[in-house]
Amino acid sequence: MPRMTTLPLALTLGDPCGIGPEILALALRDGAVPGGFVVGDMAVMRRAAAVVGGVPVAVLDAPDEALAAPPHCIPIWQPPGLPAGLADLPWGRIHADAGRAAAACIRAAVSLVQRGEAAALVTAPIHKEALAAAGEPYPGHTELLQDLAGGVSVRMMLANDELRTVLVTIHVSLRRAIEGVTFDAVLSTIRIAHEAARRWGLAAPRIAVAGLNPHAGEGGLFGDEERTVIGPAIAAARAEGIDASGPHAPDTVFMRARHAPDHPGEFDIVVAQYHDQGLIPVKYLGLAHGVNVTLGLPFVRTSPDHGTAFDLAGTGRASPDSLIAAARLARQLAKG
Amino acid sequence: MPRMTTLPLALTLGDPCGIGPEILALALRDGAVPGGFVVGDMAVMRRAAAVVGGVPVAVLDAPDEALAAPPHCIPIWQPPGLPAGLADLPWGRIHADAGRAAAACIRAAVSLVQRGEAAALVTAPIHKEALAAAGEPYPGHTELLQDLAGGVSVRMMLANDELRTVLVTIHVSLRRAIEGVTFDAVLSTIRIAHEAARRWGLAAPRIAVAGLNPHAGEGGLFGDEERTVIGPAIAAARAEGIDASGPHAPDTVFMRARHAPDHPGEFDIVVAQYHDQGLIPVKYLGLAHGVNVTLGLPFVRTSPDHGTAFDLAGTGRASPDSLIAAARLARQLAKG
């Protein structure tokens, strides 16, 4: 049986009271997400369509109809069991029903991707407190998706057109991040990055591992984690046949990895040891193009690099750029 | 008496066995340093001129003759007392006489700047071990210049056309850098940055102070240095009338400060808490344009952001780009 060359792209609604619905409406209106369809609530999307100046909504009976939807409309597939009255909730407020609907759309979309009915998952932003109000035990997307995928180990990747960086540690103080840079954490980050990049179609992904200290420790003069932890983890990864290199000086490895028209990058992915080491270079050229990718899941999942922006919700002024970049990257990674 | 509008720019030779002489020759040959003259050894510069294909050398009796030197030549002023035979030393080797000559040229150039005979100081790279072999007690430029200026407190600034960042801590492990982020260190960095920028001609420099932790601590959730140390130092600086703001989220403050044709930066200088926080964004777009500036001295001093590159010395293949950027920035800062 020939492999299907095109599957639709599942776009989850996000929190109905945040900017998710309206940035989805803008992106689809502008034809910026070919083959994309919203997994969400019809009334909520109609409200969002009105906010951005009126966009036709195409109700799908099945996800694969998304590929035949007319251009510049909002194809939507509504999963069963969403709470009633979502489109009457005030913009920019935390509501249990909003959290409930956001989670239900994610579960339904994951199930579509797992059944092979969608190519990949692109998630609009959800609100942690609305999720908690709905009684969900997950602090955010990552933990919910991890659970739906059977408890796999995941890592956060930040990407734009020029740079892809995967983080060993994330949302902890810099002091605790240093403690979190262990042999196991570094090795498993390298492995997850390698496996993910193989699935995107890179036969031998070139993975650069950043040091923790200035000049990657300058031979032990400025810290020894490179010799005691990071170096050995790289050696272990190489022994498994992974093309991992480093530890590299943090202040130049991102520049070296940068892919630009006049600058072919030396590496495919950079493993960063802590949040700001990886996020400063990814964000340096402008937030709008940053995309968040969850590595380690058995499917491709991307999301824009911003939150629900409750203060902007319902104004139609939020930018769909990061969502569009997330959808484009999901399509690209899923094709591998 | 009217203020002189133009003074020559003093360019120190650097280590005679490194790439300093030849990048000076290239920059001057190409007319890229108007009004610049070398403070160095004539024979060494003749050797460097030959290496880059032959450039005429114009020997000056006094520095102010540099302004009248013909274009595309190497104006050189030789200070008294340099060791003999410098041009016979092998390229790319550590030698006590090379260290002695490098230090003597720096001392002579500082004295010219202090006497008002040169606008600013641009230093070509020196070699730490050659300096030590010469019996100099200084590990590098910074400490020697600090001493010549009477023991002032200095900070390292890294700059390119888009971004200027001053570092609270420099060459220590990340663990020790965290310990080095104290109230006094942050406040004095802000003050030094403010004073320097005022001297460059900015009436009220906008100084952004980066946090130490992800999201600047997220209200204490990811670390408390923002509340206990950095915030109070910013408040103290503001009480002195300095336009300091923050602590800002480290992953976006550099992007916000970035000055590009399509992106007016929100700040004039970013105070970074540790080496890689500041250097990753400055270097991200390419090493060649990075310039090192020593703030806190009573005169302007810049240097290229690379070392003596002994492996390249004498080949004529080293790039003068960073030196040229350093000279251009020195001229710009000295005009303030």
XYZ file of C-alpha atoms in Angstrom:
672
model
C 0.000 0.000 0.000
C 1.529 3.357 -0.957
C 2.258 5.698 1.915
C -0.174 8.613 2.048
C 1.683 11.703 1.026
C -0.651 14.147 2.700
C -2.598 14.019 5.886
C -4.344 16.990 7.442
C -2.722 18.892 10.295
C -4.601 18.902 13.628
C -4.708 22.357 15.258
C -6.083 22.343 18.792
C -8.317 25.193 19.901
C -6.359 26.136 23.032
C -8.152 27.969 25.822
C -11.438 29.325 24.380
C -11.015 32.547 26.385
C -7.438 33.217 25.199
C -5.998 34.291 21.846
C -5.864 30.709 20.501
C -9.140 30.766 18.534
C -8.483 34.141 16.911
C -4.897 33.391 15.847
C -6.186 30.129 14.345
C -8.853 32.122 12.513
C -6.272 34.599 11.188
C -3.844 31.903 10.064
C -6.551 29.909 8.257
C -8.172 33.013 6.732
C -4.821 33.909 5.195
C -4.281 30.402 3.810
C -1.127 30.120 5.898
C -1.802 26.569 7.140
C -2.556 24.404 4.094
C -4.360 21.203 5.111
C -4.822 22.435 8.649
C -8.073 22.031 10.558
C -9.172 23.082 14.015
C -10.045 20.472 16.607
C -12.385 22.623 18.623
C -15.761 24.101 19.388
C -17.761 25.467 16.436
C -19.378 28.336 18.297
C -16.061 29.440 19.753
C -14.499 29.474 16.288
C -17.453 31.414 14.886
C -16.958 34.004 17.603
C -13.224 34.189 16.798
C -14.004 34.455 13.067
C -16.220 37.446 13.788
C -13.515 39.101 15.885
C -11.055 39.044 12.986
C -13.486 40.499 10.488
C -15.549 37.481 9.464
C -14.171 34.249 8.045
C -16.367 31.391 6.769
C -16.357 28.275 8.945
C -16.417 24.857 7.207
C -17.756 22.160 9.503
C -16.110 18.779 8.870
C -17.737 15.423 9.552
C -14.348 13.770 9.454
C -10.803 15.165 9.641
C -9.807 14.033 6.136
C -12.374 16.428 4.675
C -9.957 19.183 5.699
C -7.907 18.511 2.568
C -10.913 19.334 0.375
C -12.067 22.414 2.302
C -12.276 25.645 0.285
C -9.321 27.994 0.739
C -9.415 30.890 3.215
C -12.057 29.280 5.413
C -11.794 27.719 8.862
C -12.155 23.925 8.600
C -13.271 22.641 11.995
C -13.936 19.221 13.418
C -15.725 19.223 16.763
C -14.981 16.309 19.054
C -17.937 14.932 21.023
C -18.574 15.891 24.627
C -17.437 19.533 24.793
C -19.169 21.643 27.465
C -22.089 23.783 26.240
C -22.023 27.591 26.150
C -18.262 28.001 25.619
C -18.801 30.902 23.231
C -20.556 32.821 25.984
C -17.572 32.774 28.344
C -15.953 36.188 28.763
C -12.628 36.781 26.968
C -9.514 36.783 29.101
C -10.935 34.995 32.125
C -10.078 31.716 33.798
C -12.990 29.266 33.589
C -13.224 25.558 34.435
C -15.265 24.854 31.279
C -12.584 26.534 29.179
C -9.913 24.310 30.744
C -12.148 21.257 30.270
C -12.709 22.045 26.570
C -9.018 22.759 25.952
C -8.015 19.399 27.441
C -10.762 17.510 25.569
C -9.602 18.963 22.247
C -6.013 17.935 22.948
C -7.078 14.371 23.838
C -9.203 14.119 20.689
C -6.432 15.507 18.468
C -3.802 13.164 19.929
C -6.096 10.267 19.253
C -6.469 11.392 15.596
C -2.686 11.593 15.210
C -2.195 8.230 16.884
C -4.779 6.628 14.579
C -2.999 8.068 11.544
C -5.821 10.478 10.682
C -3.694 13.579 11.142
C -0.036 14.206 10.260
C 0.948 16.067 13.402
C -0.303 18.134 16.285
C -0.084 21.918 16.582
C -1.405 23.233 19.880
C -2.742 26.734 20.499
C -1.973 28.047 23.999
C -3.844 26.820 27.068
C -4.061 28.349 30.523
C -2.583 26.462 33.481
C -5.101 27.794 35.979
C -8.108 27.013 33.780
C -6.765 23.491 33.418
C -6.437 23.223 37.196
C -9.949 24.640 37.673
C -11.221 21.848 35.412
C -9.656 19.313 37.769
C -6.953 18.273 35.316
C -3.853 17.006 37.155
C -1.470 18.326 34.470
C 0.390 21.644 34.832
C 0.546 22.043 31.050
C 0.588 20.502 27.594
C 3.844 18.636 28.085
C 2.720 16.506 30.998
C -0.683 15.741 29.443
C 0.918 14.694 26.148
C 3.560 12.653 27.958
C 0.798 10.781 29.750
C -1.264 10.236 26.581
C 1.875 8.808 24.943
C 2.371 6.308 27.747
C 4.804 8.094 30.036
C 7.705 8.617 27.637
C 10.623 10.895 28.487
C 10.396 14.212 26.664
C 12.487 17.328 26.131
C 11.626 20.817 25.011
C 13.097 22.028 21.732
C 12.981 25.667 20.662
C 13.355 26.283 16.981
C 13.239 28.968 14.356
C 14.289 28.962 10.709
C 17.938 29.258 11.701
C 18.445 27.337 14.912
C 17.178 24.301 16.831
C 18.077 23.867 20.475
C 17.013 21.175 22.966
C 17.181 21.864 26.677
C 18.652 19.595 29.368
C 16.987 21.612 32.154
C 14.085 24.038 31.919
C 12.059 25.953 34.463
C 14.226 25.982 37.572
C 16.599 28.524 39.094
C 20.075 28.715 37.579
C 21.467 27.166 40.778
C 19.145 24.181 40.460
C 19.756 23.944 36.717
C 23.447 23.375 37.441
C 22.465 20.510 39.757
C 20.193 19.169 37.023
C 23.035 18.851 34.532
C 23.779 15.176 35.286
C 25.282 12.415 33.146
C 21.855 10.795 32.736
C 20.056 14.044 31.909
C 22.603 15.056 29.276
C 22.819 11.587 27.704
C 19.071 11.189 27.547
C 18.687 14.657 26.002
C 21.216 13.729 23.306
C 19.402 10.442 22.642
C 15.976 12.093 22.422
C 17.330 14.760 20.054
C 18.993 12.095 17.917
C 15.899 9.889 17.672
C 13.650 12.835 16.875
C 15.948 14.145 14.152
C 16.197 10.659 12.632
C 12.432 10.565 12.456
C 12.428 13.941 10.682
C 14.582 12.306 8.021
C 18.145 13.208 8.985
C 20.213 10.050 8.561
C 23.026 11.148 10.885
C 21.980 14.262 12.793
C 24.905 16.444 13.854
C 24.298 17.213 17.505
C 26.426 19.873 19.196
C 26.458 19.825 22.980
C 27.114 23.156 24.706
C 29.265 23.312 27.805
C 27.893 24.711 31.049
C 30.715 27.116 31.903
C 32.413 29.982 30.000
C 34.755 28.620 27.287
C 33.339 25.160 28.179
C 35.363 25.286 31.398
C 38.693 26.288 29.770
C 40.273 22.970 30.660
C 38.896 22.922 34.207
C 39.893 26.481 35.042
C 36.281 27.777 35.001
C 34.408 24.738 36.322
C 34.626 20.982 35.875
C 31.148 19.825 34.759
C 32.462 19.557 31.205
C 35.016 16.955 32.324
C 32.973 15.123 34.940
C 29.495 15.096 33.413
C 29.004 16.520 29.921
C 32.107 15.062 28.269
C 31.385 11.527 29.521
C 27.735 11.779 28.391
C 28.893 12.817 24.905
C 31.356 9.909 24.850
C 28.569 7.493 25.830
C 26.332 8.854 23.067
C 29.129 8.504 20.519
C 29.673 4.916 21.633
C 26.043 4.336 20.637
C 26.769 5.665 17.161
C 25.317 9.129 17.691
C 27.151 12.021 16.004
C 27.407 14.140 19.158
C 30.233 16.649 19.595
C 31.427 18.959 22.350
C 31.317 20.194 24.968
C 31.512 23.361 22.877
C 32.096 26.903 24.152
C 28.564 28.175 24.805
C 29.214 31.661 23.471
C 30.018 30.486 19.924
C 28.221 27.147 19.448
C 24.879 28.760 18.617
C 26.504 31.109 16.127
C 28.244 28.112 14.557
C 24.987 26.148 14.363
C 23.030 29.012 12.825
C 21.647 28.248 9.372
C 21.272 31.388 7.273
C 21.441 31.980 3.521
C 25.016 33.206 3.807
C 25.963 30.896 6.658
C 25.481 27.126 6.443
C 25.254 25.868 10.026
C 27.769 23.317 11.257
C 25.213 21.391 13.342
C 21.579 20.275 13.081
C 20.698 20.627 16.758
C 22.356 22.207 19.785
C 21.849 20.636 23.214
C 21.724 23.541 25.677
C 22.295 22.936 29.376
C 19.841 25.503 30.756
C 16.842 27.605 29.748
C 18.457 30.919 28.871
C 21.522 29.396 27.217
C 19.216 27.986 24.553
C 16.460 30.577 24.531
C 18.576 33.735 24.279
C 19.894 32.849 20.790
C 16.584 31.375 19.558
C 14.701 34.515 20.550
C 17.409 37.016 19.649
C 16.164 37.713 16.149
C 12.509 38.112 17.149
C 9.935 36.266 19.174
C 7.410 35.843 16.347
C 9.362 33.080 14.677
C 10.016 30.948 17.766
C 8.423 27.510 17.813
C 8.238 25.055 20.693
C 8.603 21.370 19.790
C 8.129 18.489 22.235
C 10.726 15.822 21.470
C 10.404 12.231 22.675
C 6.712 11.789 21.802
C 5.828 9.131 19.199
C 4.360 11.904 17.015
C 5.238 15.459 16.009
C 3.901 18.213 18.257
C 4.690 21.889 17.902
C 3.277 25.016 19.487
C 3.750 28.755 19.279
C 6.215 30.212 21.717
C 3.730 32.378 23.623
C 0.833 31.989 26.021
C -2.908 32.740 26.038
C -2.286 36.512 26.251
C -5.594 37.096 28.068
C -5.081 40.855 27.840
C -5.278 40.677 24.037
C -7.963 38.012 23.692
C -11.003 39.102 21.681
C -9.310 42.179 20.239
C -8.153 40.546 16.994
C -4.763 42.196 17.494
C -2.749 39.093 18.438
C -0.232 37.963 15.815
C -0.616 34.503 14.282
C 3.052 34.458 13.165
C 4.389 32.034 15.754
C 1.395 29.699 15.255
C 1.972 29.768 11.505
C 5.663 29.018 12.038
C 4.661 26.159 14.370
C 2.328 24.680 11.732
C 4.938 25.011 9.014
C 7.570 23.315 11.158
C 5.149 20.516 12.153
C 4.462 19.832 8.481
C 8.172 19.808 7.727
C 9.091 17.499 10.629
C 6.211 15.097 9.970
C 7.300 14.629 6.368
C 10.672 13.140 7.353
C 40.340 77.466 22.826
C 38.206 75.451 20.427
C 38.038 71.730 21.041
C 40.005 69.771 18.463
C 37.575 67.909 16.279
C 40.025 65.250 15.181
C 42.819 63.467 16.942
C 44.601 60.417 15.592
C 43.668 56.955 16.849
C 46.423 54.998 18.619
C 46.606 51.351 17.505
C 48.956 49.223 19.568
C 51.064 46.592 17.844
C 50.035 43.641 20.002
C 52.347 40.638 20.263
C 54.878 40.932 17.397
C 54.688 37.147 16.842
C 50.867 37.026 16.617
C 48.408 38.229 13.986
C 48.292 41.782 15.415
C 50.837 43.369 13.023
C 49.342 41.819 9.891
C 45.722 42.683 10.677
C 46.865 46.246 11.377
C 48.628 46.224 7.994
C 45.514 44.933 6.225
C 43.196 47.438 7.893
C 45.451 50.397 7.128
C 46.204 49.235 3.573
C 42.468 49.191 2.893
C 41.955 52.660 4.365
C 39.591 51.182 6.941
C 40.993 53.130 9.903
C 41.084 56.818 8.948
C 43.445 58.766 11.203
C 44.779 55.586 12.766
C 48.485 55.017 13.413
C 50.416 52.105 14.821
C 52.296 52.472 18.078
C 54.864 49.798 17.424
C 58.110 48.571 15.994
C 58.971 49.671 12.459
C 60.757 46.490 11.421
C 57.884 44.348 12.711
C 55.383 46.386 10.709
C 57.559 46.177 7.594
C 57.596 42.395 7.980
C 53.800 42.370 8.382
C 53.421 44.683 5.369
C 55.405 42.203 3.273
C 53.241 39.304 4.474
C 50.075 40.964 3.208
C 51.520 41.749 -0.204
C 53.489 44.914 0.428
C 52.114 48.123 1.931
C 54.158 51.330 2.231
C 55.132 52.280 5.778
C 55.058 55.979 6.749
C 57.325 56.673 9.710
C 55.974 59.453 11.948
C 58.093 61.727 14.118
C 55.036 62.645 16.129
C 51.553 61.074 16.402
C 49.715 64.097 14.957
C 51.453 63.520 11.631
C 49.161 60.495 11.272
C 46.383 62.813 10.112
C 48.491 63.955 7.167
C 49.794 60.506 6.173
C 49.018 59.412 2.595
C 46.081 57.029 2.251
C 46.577 53.247 2.116
C 49.906 53.316 3.914
C 50.846 52.229 7.433
C 51.562 55.303 9.589
C 53.753 54.182 12.472
C 55.188 55.901 15.494
C 57.851 53.933 17.334
C 58.158 54.571 21.038
C 61.681 54.661 22.441
C 63.234 51.675 24.176
C 61.795 48.690 22.274
C 63.980 45.553 22.258
C 66.137 45.056 19.152
C 65.627 42.249 16.667
C 61.863 41.870 17.117
C 61.335 41.295 13.389
C 63.606 38.262 13.574
C 61.489 36.434 16.154
C 59.666 33.411 14.697
C 55.932 33.776 14.033
C 53.583 32.050 16.417
C 56.025 31.583 19.307
C 56.078 32.870 22.855
C 59.038 35.164 23.451
C 59.938 37.430 26.367
C 61.029 40.242 24.026
C 57.689 40.037 22.238
C 55.866 40.414 25.564
C 58.191 43.258 26.550
C 57.551 45.117 23.274
C 53.776 44.585 23.458
C 53.651 46.037 26.985
C 55.923 48.968 26.082
C 53.672 49.907 23.142
C 50.591 49.830 25.376
C 52.270 52.051 27.985
C 53.389 54.511 25.322
C 49.950 54.612 23.679
C 48.167 55.157 26.991
C 50.475 58.014 27.713
C 49.628 59.586 24.319
C 45.899 59.281 25.024
C 46.307 60.662 28.536
C 48.270 63.640 27.195
C 45.534 64.346 24.654
C 47.674 63.401 21.649
C 45.437 60.526 20.591
C 41.656 60.227 20.652
C 41.412 56.667 21.931
C 43.227 53.383 22.252
C 42.668 50.316 20.063
C 44.731 47.340 21.139
C 45.775 44.430 18.918
C 45.928 41.084 20.745
C 48.749 40.218 23.124
C 49.788 36.846 24.502
C 49.474 36.188 28.234
C 52.445 33.854 28.393
C 54.738 36.199 26.475
C 53.739 38.943 28.897
C 54.569 36.667 31.821
C 57.875 35.674 30.205
C 58.733 39.380 30.054
C 58.241 39.588 33.814
C 55.069 41.673 33.557
C 52.825 41.092 36.573
C 49.613 41.562 34.539
C 47.580 38.620 33.196
C 46.259 40.743 30.333
C 45.409 44.148 28.919
C 42.670 44.878 31.419
C 44.830 44.714 34.520
C 47.688 46.685 32.936
C 45.325 49.432 31.765
C 43.577 49.513 35.142
C 46.933 50.054 36.802
C 48.021 52.740 34.313
C 44.740 54.539 35.008
C 45.380 54.560 38.748
C 43.521 51.457 39.908
C 40.003 52.320 38.755
C 37.223 49.739 38.739
C 36.515 48.438 35.231
C 34.015 46.216 33.465
C 34.127 44.388 30.154
C 31.627 45.444 27.493
C 31.028 43.417 24.350
C 29.507 45.303 21.473
C 28.554 44.988 17.850
C 26.488 47.267 15.604
C 23.264 45.986 17.184
C 23.948 45.298 20.840
C 26.046 46.473 23.775
C 26.312 44.348 26.880
C 28.348 44.871 30.058
C 29.195 41.913 32.272
C 28.833 41.718 36.074
C 30.986 38.561 36.238
C 33.407 37.202 33.625
C 35.869 34.332 33.601
C 34.704 32.065 36.410
C 32.596 28.909 36.510
C 28.838 29.355 36.334
C 28.608 28.288 40.003
C 31.074 31.005 41.022
C 29.412 33.531 38.723
C 26.188 33.095 40.679
C 28.111 33.852 43.887
C 29.636 36.892 42.176
C 26.237 38.434 41.473
C 26.166 40.631 44.583
C 24.439 43.924 45.313
C 27.767 45.784 45.082
C 28.862 44.078 41.879
C 25.549 44.751 40.112
C 25.288 48.355 41.309
C 28.859 49.166 40.382
C 28.376 47.604 36.924
C 25.301 49.773 36.368
C 27.197 52.873 37.505
C 30.210 52.152 35.276
C 27.930 51.534 32.280
C 26.025 54.748 32.990
C 29.149 56.902 33.353
C 30.713 55.456 30.211
C 27.592 55.988 28.129
C 27.306 59.571 29.395
C 30.856 60.165 28.215
C 29.929 58.781 24.788
C 27.300 61.500 24.603
C 24.105 59.796 25.746
C 22.373 62.224 28.104
C 20.257 59.593 29.846
C 21.437 56.118 28.861
C 18.729 53.466 29.042
C 20.288 50.590 30.938
C 18.449 47.260 31.019
C 19.526 44.824 33.716
C 19.026 41.136 32.958
C 17.863 38.754 35.659
C 19.965 35.760 36.634
C 17.266 33.079 36.472
C 14.778 31.964 33.774
C 11.916 34.490 33.433
C 13.903 36.675 35.897
C 12.900 34.261 38.654
C 9.148 34.189 37.843
C 8.295 35.963 41.088
C 10.641 33.830 43.198
C 9.532 30.487 41.768
C 12.791 29.941 39.856
C 15.294 31.601 42.205
C 15.390 34.691 44.396
C 18.500 36.654 43.342
C 16.244 39.035 41.409
C 14.443 39.975 44.647
C 17.356 39.882 47.070
C 20.211 41.284 45.002
C 19.508 42.517 41.474
C 16.247 44.358 42.164
C 17.689 46.290 45.129
C 20.792 47.230 43.109
C 18.561 48.578 40.321
C 16.535 50.536 42.884
C 19.733 52.030 44.336
C 20.915 53.044 40.867
C 17.544 54.650 40.111
C 17.763 56.563 43.384
C 21.000 58.043 42.001
C 19.135 59.226 38.906
C 20.281 56.431 36.601
C 17.723 55.156 34.082
C 18.147 51.484 34.990
C 15.312 49.020 34.494
C 14.704 45.362 35.281
C 15.447 42.725 36.288
C 14.290 41.675 32.815
C 13.710 38.121 31.578
C 17.120 37.125 30.190
C 15.703 35.294 27.169
C 14.051 38.389 25.696
C 15.995 41.409 27.002
C 18.768 41.098 24.385
C 16.236 40.767 21.591
C 14.443 43.859 22.952
C 17.703 45.826 23.133
C 18.809 44.857 19.629
C 19.195 47.840 17.291
C 18.574 46.890 13.674
C 17.270 48.872 10.701
C 13.791 47.377 11.148
C 14.003 47.163 14.930
C 14.821 50.189 17.094
C 16.236 48.834 20.357
C 14.480 49.670 23.612
C 17.733 50.051 25.569
C 21.237 51.456 25.051
C 23.120 48.899 27.145
C 22.225 45.568 28.727
C 23.881 44.583 32.000
C 24.389 40.794 31.813
C 25.005 38.786 34.968
C 27.428 36.226 33.555
C 29.757 35.635 30.598
C 27.593 33.524 28.298
C 24.369 35.422 29.024
C 25.938 38.463 27.394
C 28.269 36.834 24.889
C 25.824 34.386 23.283
C 23.664 37.170 21.797
C 26.596 39.449 20.917
C 28.340 36.651 19.028
C 25.226 35.061 17.546
C 25.308 36.938 14.274
C 29.025 36.399 13.676
C 32.269 36.774 15.541
C 33.900 39.177 13.083
C 31.865 42.133 14.258
C 32.380 41.674 18.012
C 34.297 44.382 19.818
C 35.593 44.375 23.366
C 35.402 47.703 25.244
C 36.891 48.337 28.679
C 34.510 50.556 30.643
C 35.580 52.512 33.711
C 38.879 53.819 32.307
C 39.264 57.601 31.940
C 39.704 57.092 28.166
C 38.178 54.974 25.416
C 39.794 51.578 24.824
C 38.527 48.949 22.419
C 39.985 45.722 21.093
C 39.032 43.003 18.643
C 37.232 40.044 20.124
C 39.904 37.452 19.352
C 43.417 36.501 20.429
C 46.883 36.346 18.864
C 45.941 33.281 16.738
C 49.541 32.033 16.681
C 48.553 29.290 14.220
C 47.635 31.928 11.607
C 50.403 34.450 12.312
C 52.566 35.265 9.299
C 50.188 33.709 6.771
C 48.333 36.910 5.908
C 45.067 34.986 6.171
C 43.783 36.474 9.447
C 40.760 38.740 9.079
C 41.063 42.388 10.135
C 37.256 42.739 10.452
C 37.036 42.745 14.231
C 39.991 45.144 14.519
C 38.330 47.472 12.011
C 35.077 47.285 13.972
C 37.036 48.035 17.157
C 38.638 51.102 15.569
C 35.324 52.345 14.227
C 33.653 51.946 17.610
C 36.570 53.665 19.393
C 36.211 56.635 17.073
C 32.473 56.748 17.642
C 32.711 56.499 21.455
C 35.534 59.046 21.685
C 33.470 61.635 19.800
C 30.739 61.736 22.451
